[in-house]
Coordinates of C-alpha atoms in Angstrom, one line a residue:
Chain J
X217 CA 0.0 0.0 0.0
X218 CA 1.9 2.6 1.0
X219 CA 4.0 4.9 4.5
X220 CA 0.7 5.7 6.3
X221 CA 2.8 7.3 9.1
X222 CA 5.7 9.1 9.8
X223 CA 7.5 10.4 12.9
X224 CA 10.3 11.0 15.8
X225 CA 11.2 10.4 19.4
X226 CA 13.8 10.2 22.0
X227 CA 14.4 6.7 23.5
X228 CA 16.7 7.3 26.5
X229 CA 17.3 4.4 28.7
X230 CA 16.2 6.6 31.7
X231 CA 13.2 8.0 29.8
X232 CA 11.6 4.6 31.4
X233 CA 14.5 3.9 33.9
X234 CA 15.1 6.7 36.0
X235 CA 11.6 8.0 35.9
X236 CA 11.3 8.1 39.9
X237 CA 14.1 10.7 39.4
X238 CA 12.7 13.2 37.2
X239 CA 10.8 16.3 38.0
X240 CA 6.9 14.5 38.1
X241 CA 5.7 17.5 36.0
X242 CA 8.0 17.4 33.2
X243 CA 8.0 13.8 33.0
X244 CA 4.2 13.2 32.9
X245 CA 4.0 16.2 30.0
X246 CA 6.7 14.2 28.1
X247 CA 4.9 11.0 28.7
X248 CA 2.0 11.8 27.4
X249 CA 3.3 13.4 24.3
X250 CA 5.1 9.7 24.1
X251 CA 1.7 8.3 24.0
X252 CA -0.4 10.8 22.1
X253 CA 1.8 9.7 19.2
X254 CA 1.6 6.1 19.6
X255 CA -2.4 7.1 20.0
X256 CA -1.9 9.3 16.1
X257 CA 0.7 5.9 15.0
X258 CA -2.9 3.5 15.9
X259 CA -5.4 6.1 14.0
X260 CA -3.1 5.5 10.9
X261 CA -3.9 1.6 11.0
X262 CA -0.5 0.7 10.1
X263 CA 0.3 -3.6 9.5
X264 CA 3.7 -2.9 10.4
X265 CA 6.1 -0.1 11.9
X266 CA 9.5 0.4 11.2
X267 CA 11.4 1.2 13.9
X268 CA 14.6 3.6 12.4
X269 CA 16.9 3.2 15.5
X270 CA 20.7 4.0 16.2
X271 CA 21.6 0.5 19.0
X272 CA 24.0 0.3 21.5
X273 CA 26.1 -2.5 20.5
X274 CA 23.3 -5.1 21.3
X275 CA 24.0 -7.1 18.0
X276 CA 26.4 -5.0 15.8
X277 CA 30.4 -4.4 17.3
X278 CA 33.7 -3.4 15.4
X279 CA 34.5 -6.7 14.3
X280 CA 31.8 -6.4 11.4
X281 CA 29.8 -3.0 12.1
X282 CA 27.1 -2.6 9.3
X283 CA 26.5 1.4 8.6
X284 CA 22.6 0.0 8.0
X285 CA 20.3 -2.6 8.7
X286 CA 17.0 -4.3 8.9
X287 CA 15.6 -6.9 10.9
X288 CA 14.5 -9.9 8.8
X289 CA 12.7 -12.2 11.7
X290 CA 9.3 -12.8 13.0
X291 CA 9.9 -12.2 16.3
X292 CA 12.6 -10.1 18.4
X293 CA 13.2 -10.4 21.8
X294 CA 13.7 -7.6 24.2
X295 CA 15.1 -5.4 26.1
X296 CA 18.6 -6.7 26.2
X297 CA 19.2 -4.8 29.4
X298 CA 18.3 -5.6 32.7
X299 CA 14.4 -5.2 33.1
X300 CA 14.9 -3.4 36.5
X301 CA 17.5 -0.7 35.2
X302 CA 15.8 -0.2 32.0
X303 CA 12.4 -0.1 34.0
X304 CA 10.8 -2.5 30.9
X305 CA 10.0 -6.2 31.1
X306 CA 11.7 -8.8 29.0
X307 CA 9.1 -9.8 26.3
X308 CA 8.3 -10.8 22.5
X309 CA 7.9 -8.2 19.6
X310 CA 6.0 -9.1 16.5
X311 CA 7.9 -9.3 13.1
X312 CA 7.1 -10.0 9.5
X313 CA 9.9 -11.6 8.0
X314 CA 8.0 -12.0 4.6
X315 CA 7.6 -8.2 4.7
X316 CA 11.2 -7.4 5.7
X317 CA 12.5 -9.9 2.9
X318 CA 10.6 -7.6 -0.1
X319 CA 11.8 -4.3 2.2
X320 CA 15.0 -5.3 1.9
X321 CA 15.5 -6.2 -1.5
X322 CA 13.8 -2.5 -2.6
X323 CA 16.2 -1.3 -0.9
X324 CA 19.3 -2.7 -1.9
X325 CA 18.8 -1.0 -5.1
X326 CA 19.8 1.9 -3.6
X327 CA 22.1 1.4 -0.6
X328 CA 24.1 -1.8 0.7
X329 CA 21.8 -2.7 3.6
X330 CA 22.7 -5.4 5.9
X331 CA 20.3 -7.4 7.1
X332 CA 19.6 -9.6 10.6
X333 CA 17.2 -12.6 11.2
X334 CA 18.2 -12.7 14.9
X335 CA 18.1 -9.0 16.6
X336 CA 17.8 -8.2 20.2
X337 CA 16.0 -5.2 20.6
X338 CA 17.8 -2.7 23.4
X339 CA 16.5 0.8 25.0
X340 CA 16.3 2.7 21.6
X341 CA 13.5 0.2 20.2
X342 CA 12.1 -0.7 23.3
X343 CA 11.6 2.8 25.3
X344 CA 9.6 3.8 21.9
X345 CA 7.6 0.7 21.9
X346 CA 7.0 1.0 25.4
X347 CA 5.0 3.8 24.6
X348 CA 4.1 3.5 21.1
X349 CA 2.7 0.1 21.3
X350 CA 2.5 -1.1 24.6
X351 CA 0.8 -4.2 23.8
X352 CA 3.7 -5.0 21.4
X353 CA 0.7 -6.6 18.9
X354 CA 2.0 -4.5 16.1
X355 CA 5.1 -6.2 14.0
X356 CA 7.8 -4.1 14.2
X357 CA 10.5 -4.5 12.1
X358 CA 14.0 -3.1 13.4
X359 CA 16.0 -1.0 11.2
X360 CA 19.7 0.5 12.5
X361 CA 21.7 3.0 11.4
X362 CA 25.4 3.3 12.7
X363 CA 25.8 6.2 15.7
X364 CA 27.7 4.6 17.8
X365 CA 31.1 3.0 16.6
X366 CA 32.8 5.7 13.7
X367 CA 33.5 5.6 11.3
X368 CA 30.0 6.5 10.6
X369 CA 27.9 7.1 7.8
X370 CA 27.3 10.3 5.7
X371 CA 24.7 12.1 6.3
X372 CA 23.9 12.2 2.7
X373 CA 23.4 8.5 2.5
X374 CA 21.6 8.4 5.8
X375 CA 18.9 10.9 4.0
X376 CA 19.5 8.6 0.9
X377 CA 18.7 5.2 2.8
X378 CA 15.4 7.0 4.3
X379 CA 14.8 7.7 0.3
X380 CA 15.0 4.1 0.0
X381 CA 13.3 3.1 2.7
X382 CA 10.0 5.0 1.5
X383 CA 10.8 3.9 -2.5
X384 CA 10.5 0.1 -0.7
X385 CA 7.2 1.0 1.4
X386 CA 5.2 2.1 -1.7
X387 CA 6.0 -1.1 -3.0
X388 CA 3.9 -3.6 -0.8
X389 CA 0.7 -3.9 -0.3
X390 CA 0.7 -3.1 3.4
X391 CA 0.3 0.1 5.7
X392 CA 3.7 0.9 6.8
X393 CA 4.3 3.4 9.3
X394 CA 8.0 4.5 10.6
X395 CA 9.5 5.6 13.5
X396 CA 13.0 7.3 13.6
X397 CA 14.2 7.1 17.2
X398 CA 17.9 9.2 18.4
X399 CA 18.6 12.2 20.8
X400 CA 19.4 15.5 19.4
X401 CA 22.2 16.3 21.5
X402 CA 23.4 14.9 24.1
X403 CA 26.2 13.5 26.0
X404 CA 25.0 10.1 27.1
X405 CA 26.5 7.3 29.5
X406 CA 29.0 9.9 30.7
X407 CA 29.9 12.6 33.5
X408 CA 28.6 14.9 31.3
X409 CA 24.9 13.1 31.2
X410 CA 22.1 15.6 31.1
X411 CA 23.7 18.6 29.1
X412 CA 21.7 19.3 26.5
X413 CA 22.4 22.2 23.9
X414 CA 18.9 23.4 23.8
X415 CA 19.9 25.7 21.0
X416 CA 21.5 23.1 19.0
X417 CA 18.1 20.8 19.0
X418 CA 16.1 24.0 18.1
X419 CA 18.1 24.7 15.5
X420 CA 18.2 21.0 13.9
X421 CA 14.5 20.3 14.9
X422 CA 13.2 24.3 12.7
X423 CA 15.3 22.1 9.9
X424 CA 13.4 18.6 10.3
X425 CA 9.9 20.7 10.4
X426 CA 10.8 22.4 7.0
X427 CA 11.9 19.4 5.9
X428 CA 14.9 21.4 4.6
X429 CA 17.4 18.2 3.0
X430 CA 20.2 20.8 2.4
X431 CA 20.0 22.2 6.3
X432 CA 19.9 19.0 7.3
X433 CA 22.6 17.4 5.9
X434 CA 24.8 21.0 6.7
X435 CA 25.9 19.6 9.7
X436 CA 29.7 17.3 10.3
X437 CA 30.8 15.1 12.8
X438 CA 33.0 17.5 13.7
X439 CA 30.7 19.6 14.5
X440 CA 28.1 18.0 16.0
X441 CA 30.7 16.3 18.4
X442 CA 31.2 20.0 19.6
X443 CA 28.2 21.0 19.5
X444 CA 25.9 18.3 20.6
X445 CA 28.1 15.5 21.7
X446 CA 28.1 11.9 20.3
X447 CA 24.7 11.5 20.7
X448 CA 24.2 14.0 18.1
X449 CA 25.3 11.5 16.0
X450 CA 21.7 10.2 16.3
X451 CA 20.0 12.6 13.8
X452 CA 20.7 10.2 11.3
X453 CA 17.8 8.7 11.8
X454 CA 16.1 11.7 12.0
X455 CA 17.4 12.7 8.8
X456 CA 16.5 9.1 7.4
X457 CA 12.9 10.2 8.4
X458 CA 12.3 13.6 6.5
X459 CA 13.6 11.5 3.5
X460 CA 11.4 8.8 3.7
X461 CA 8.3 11.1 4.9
X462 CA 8.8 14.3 1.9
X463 CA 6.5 16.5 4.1
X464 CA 6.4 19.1 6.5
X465 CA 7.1 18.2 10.5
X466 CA 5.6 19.1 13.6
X467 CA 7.1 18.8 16.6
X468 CA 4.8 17.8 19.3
X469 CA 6.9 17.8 22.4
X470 CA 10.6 19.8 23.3
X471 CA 11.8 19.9 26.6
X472 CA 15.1 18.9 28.1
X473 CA 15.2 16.5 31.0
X474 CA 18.4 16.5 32.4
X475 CA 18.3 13.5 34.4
X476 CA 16.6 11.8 31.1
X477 CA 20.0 13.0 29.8
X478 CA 18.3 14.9 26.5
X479 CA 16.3 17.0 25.1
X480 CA 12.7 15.2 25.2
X481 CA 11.2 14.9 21.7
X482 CA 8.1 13.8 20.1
X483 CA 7.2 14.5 16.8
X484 CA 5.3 13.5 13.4
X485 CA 5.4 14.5 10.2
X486 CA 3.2 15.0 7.0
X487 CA 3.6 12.0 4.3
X488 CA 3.6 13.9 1.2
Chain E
X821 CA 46.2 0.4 24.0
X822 CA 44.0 -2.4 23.1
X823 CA 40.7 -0.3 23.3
X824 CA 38.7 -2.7 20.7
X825 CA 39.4 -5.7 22.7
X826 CA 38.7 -4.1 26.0
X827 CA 35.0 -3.0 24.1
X828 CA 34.8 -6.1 22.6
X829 CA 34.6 -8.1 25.9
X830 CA 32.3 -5.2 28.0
X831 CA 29.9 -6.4 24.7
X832 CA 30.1 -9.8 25.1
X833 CA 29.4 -9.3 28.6
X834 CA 26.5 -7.4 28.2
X835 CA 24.7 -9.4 25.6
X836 CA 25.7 -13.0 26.8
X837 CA 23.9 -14.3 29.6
X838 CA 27.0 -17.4 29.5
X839 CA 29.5 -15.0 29.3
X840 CA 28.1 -13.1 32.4
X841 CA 28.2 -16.3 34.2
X842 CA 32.0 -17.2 33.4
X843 CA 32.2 -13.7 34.7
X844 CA 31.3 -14.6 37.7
X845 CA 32.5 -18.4 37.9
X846 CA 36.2 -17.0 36.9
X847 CA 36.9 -13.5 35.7
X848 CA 40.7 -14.6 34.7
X849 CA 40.0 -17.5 32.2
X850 CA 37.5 -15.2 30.9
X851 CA 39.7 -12.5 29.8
X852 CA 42.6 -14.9 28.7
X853 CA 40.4 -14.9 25.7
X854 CA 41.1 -11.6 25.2
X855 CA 44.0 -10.0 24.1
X856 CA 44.8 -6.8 26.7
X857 CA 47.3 -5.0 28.2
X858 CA 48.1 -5.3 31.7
X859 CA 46.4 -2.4 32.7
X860 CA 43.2 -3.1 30.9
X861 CA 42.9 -6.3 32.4
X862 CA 43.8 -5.2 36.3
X863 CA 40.7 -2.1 35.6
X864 CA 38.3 -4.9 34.8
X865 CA 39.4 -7.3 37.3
X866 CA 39.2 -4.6 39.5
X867 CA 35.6 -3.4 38.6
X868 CA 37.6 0.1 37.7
X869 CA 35.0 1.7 36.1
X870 CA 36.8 5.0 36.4
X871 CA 39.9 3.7 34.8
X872 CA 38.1 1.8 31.7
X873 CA 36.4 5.3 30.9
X874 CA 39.8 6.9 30.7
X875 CA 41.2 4.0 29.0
X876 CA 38.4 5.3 26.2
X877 CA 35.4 2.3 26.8
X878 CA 32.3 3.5 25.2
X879 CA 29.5 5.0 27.7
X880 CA 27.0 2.6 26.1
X881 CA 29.3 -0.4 27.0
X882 CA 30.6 0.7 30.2
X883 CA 27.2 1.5 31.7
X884 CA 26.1 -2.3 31.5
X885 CA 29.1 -3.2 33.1
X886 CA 28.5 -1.0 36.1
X887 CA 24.8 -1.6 36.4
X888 CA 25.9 -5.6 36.5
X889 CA 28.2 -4.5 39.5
X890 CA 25.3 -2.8 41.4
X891 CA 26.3 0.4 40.8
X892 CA 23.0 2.7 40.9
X893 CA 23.4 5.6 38.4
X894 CA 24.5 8.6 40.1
X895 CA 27.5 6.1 41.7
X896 CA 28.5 5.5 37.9
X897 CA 28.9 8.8 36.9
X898 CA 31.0 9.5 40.0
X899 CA 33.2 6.6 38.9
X900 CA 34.1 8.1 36.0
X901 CA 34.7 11.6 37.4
X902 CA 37.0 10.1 40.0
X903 CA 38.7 8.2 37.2
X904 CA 39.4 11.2 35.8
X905 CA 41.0 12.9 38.9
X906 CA 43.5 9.6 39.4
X907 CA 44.3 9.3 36.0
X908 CA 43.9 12.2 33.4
X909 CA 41.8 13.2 31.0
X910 CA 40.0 10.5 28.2
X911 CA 42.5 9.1 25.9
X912 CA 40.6 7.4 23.7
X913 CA 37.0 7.0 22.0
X914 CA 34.1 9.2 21.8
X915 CA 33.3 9.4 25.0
X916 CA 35.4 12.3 26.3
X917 CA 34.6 14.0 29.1
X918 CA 33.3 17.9 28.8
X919 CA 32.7 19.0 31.6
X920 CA 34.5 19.7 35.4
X921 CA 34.9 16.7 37.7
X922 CA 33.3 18.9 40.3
X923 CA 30.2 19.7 38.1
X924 CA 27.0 17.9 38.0
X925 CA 24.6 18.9 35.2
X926 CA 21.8 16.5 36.1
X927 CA 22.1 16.9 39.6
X928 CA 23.8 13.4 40.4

């Protein structure tokens, strides 16, 4: 059929984990946000959700680090982390590995995508999910993009991969919808946790709403490593979004919780 | 430096429920399989989770590693500002620290 659904969120670990910690107002604003777009995600009747995500060394490492890939399983278990720090039981996602199979060849014709029929899902799938589907009755099929272990890929072919992904979703006959998942900045799993360049993420997230490719992709790793840290790094998948979606975003929810160690986003955006 | 192998067994040790349980039945056989310097080895038979983020481990690696030692949150971060008093500044990886060891952005 077609992308029924586009849009974005943050999945820190402490989104779910460290939620005692957080400042009850702020949290239950974000929260809500979280689920108002799983509630917009259900309204779109999707079959299937594709989940663009940037892991944590749950299945990829050095020794072989693909710059993308898609899950091709019917099931995927998860979290990989410990239930109680993670603050989300151990349970079974949903996959379609006939549906993954024809996603995967569309998109080979554009980009060298590696692909996974075992995937354990960590934080950045299952904090979304956790929220987005908390049933976990909707197959979800697991897509990654490199953030984590450089080098890492151009931003260009992050936006062309999201292309691709889109080209491959008009080709089935199911409703797709997909889910891009990073921080803007931040400074994760370090002393630094919980700065956040709040003008930085407004900056990149005026770009994502226009939809603007050439502002978008304006950015280096240089840069963004100054300016936003290595989670910054994540807006690939951000990026992968506007190219799959073509339309205009809105950001639903911005607000930095530093003890969520980013700047708490929820968004969706037009499928044009 | 042998960064990558130090990496590559904080993931094994994260993702492996067998691995965590060698781990635990005999840390030094474990890391024979692994090819690190002496100082790499003495930070993780140690639990050093100061000294492995100056040696460069990645933040998403290292946290595992000090949640399966018990250490609650705001305990980890302080690990790895004390790490930085004893030993120096980052040397390695992208995980560098930014800000003072005295400073505390979220609080903890």
């Amino acid at each position: 059929m077609s992308l029924v659904f586009a849009g974005v969120c943050s999945h820190a670990p402490g989104i779910t984990g460290r939620a005692h910690l957080a400042d009850p107002a702020s949290k239950d604003a974000f929260h809500a946000e979280f689920h108002a777009l799983g509630d917009a995600l259900a309204k779109a009747k999707p079959d299937a959700l594709i989940v663009i995500a940037a892991e944590h060394f749950a299945n990829f490492f050095m020794d072989n680090m693909p710059a993308y890939a898609i899950g091709m399983a019917d099931h995927y278990d998860g979290p990989i982390e410990d239930p109680g720090w993670l603050g989300i039981a151990k349970t079974r996602v949903p996959g379609n590995a006939a549906l993954s199979l024809r996603l995967i060849r569309s998109v080979m014709n554009e980009v060298d995508v590696a692909f996974a029929e075992e995937w354990k899902l960590d934080h950045g799938i299952m904090v979304p999910l956790h929220f987005l589907t908390p049933t976990y009755e909707l197959p979800v099929i697991p897509v990654n993009i490199n953030c984590q272990g450089p080098p890492l890929t151009p931003l260009t072919r992050a936006w062309a991969f999201g292309a691709a992904l889109r080209t491959a979703c008009d080709a089935v006959p199911q409703r797709i919808a997909i889910v891009g998942t990073g921080g803007i900045s931040h400074w994760p799993a370090t002393p630094d946790s919980g700065k956040i360049n709040e003008a930085w993420d407004r900056e990149f997230l005026a770009r994502w709403q226009r939809n603007d490719r050439a502002a978008l992709l304006d950015y280096t790793d240089e840069s963004t490593y100054r300016d936003a840290g290595q989670g910054g790094f994540e807006i690939r998948t951000f990026i992968a979004v506007a190219a799959a979606a073509r339309g205009r975003g809105t950001i639903r929810h911005y607000a930095p919780i530093p003890i969520f160690s980013v700047g708490c986003t929820v968004g969706t955006m037009d499928v044009a | 430096m042998s960064l990558y192998q130090t990496q590559k067994f904080l993931y094994h040790l994260n993702r492996d429920p067998a691995v965590q349980q060698r781990y635990r039945d005999d840390l030094p056989a474990l890391l024979a399989h692994y090819e690190l310097t002496d100082e790499e080895r003495d930070a993780i038979l140690a639990g050093d989770i100061g000294k492995l983020y100056v040696l460069g481990a990645n933040g998403q690696l290292l946290m595992h590693f000090a949640a399966l030692l018990g250490m609650p949150w705001a305990d980890y971060l302080e690990a790895m500002r004390d790490g930085v008093r004893r030993h120096g500044p980052v040397r390695a990886g992208i995980y560098a620290m930014t800000t003072s060891t005295d400073e505390k952005v979220a609080g903890v």
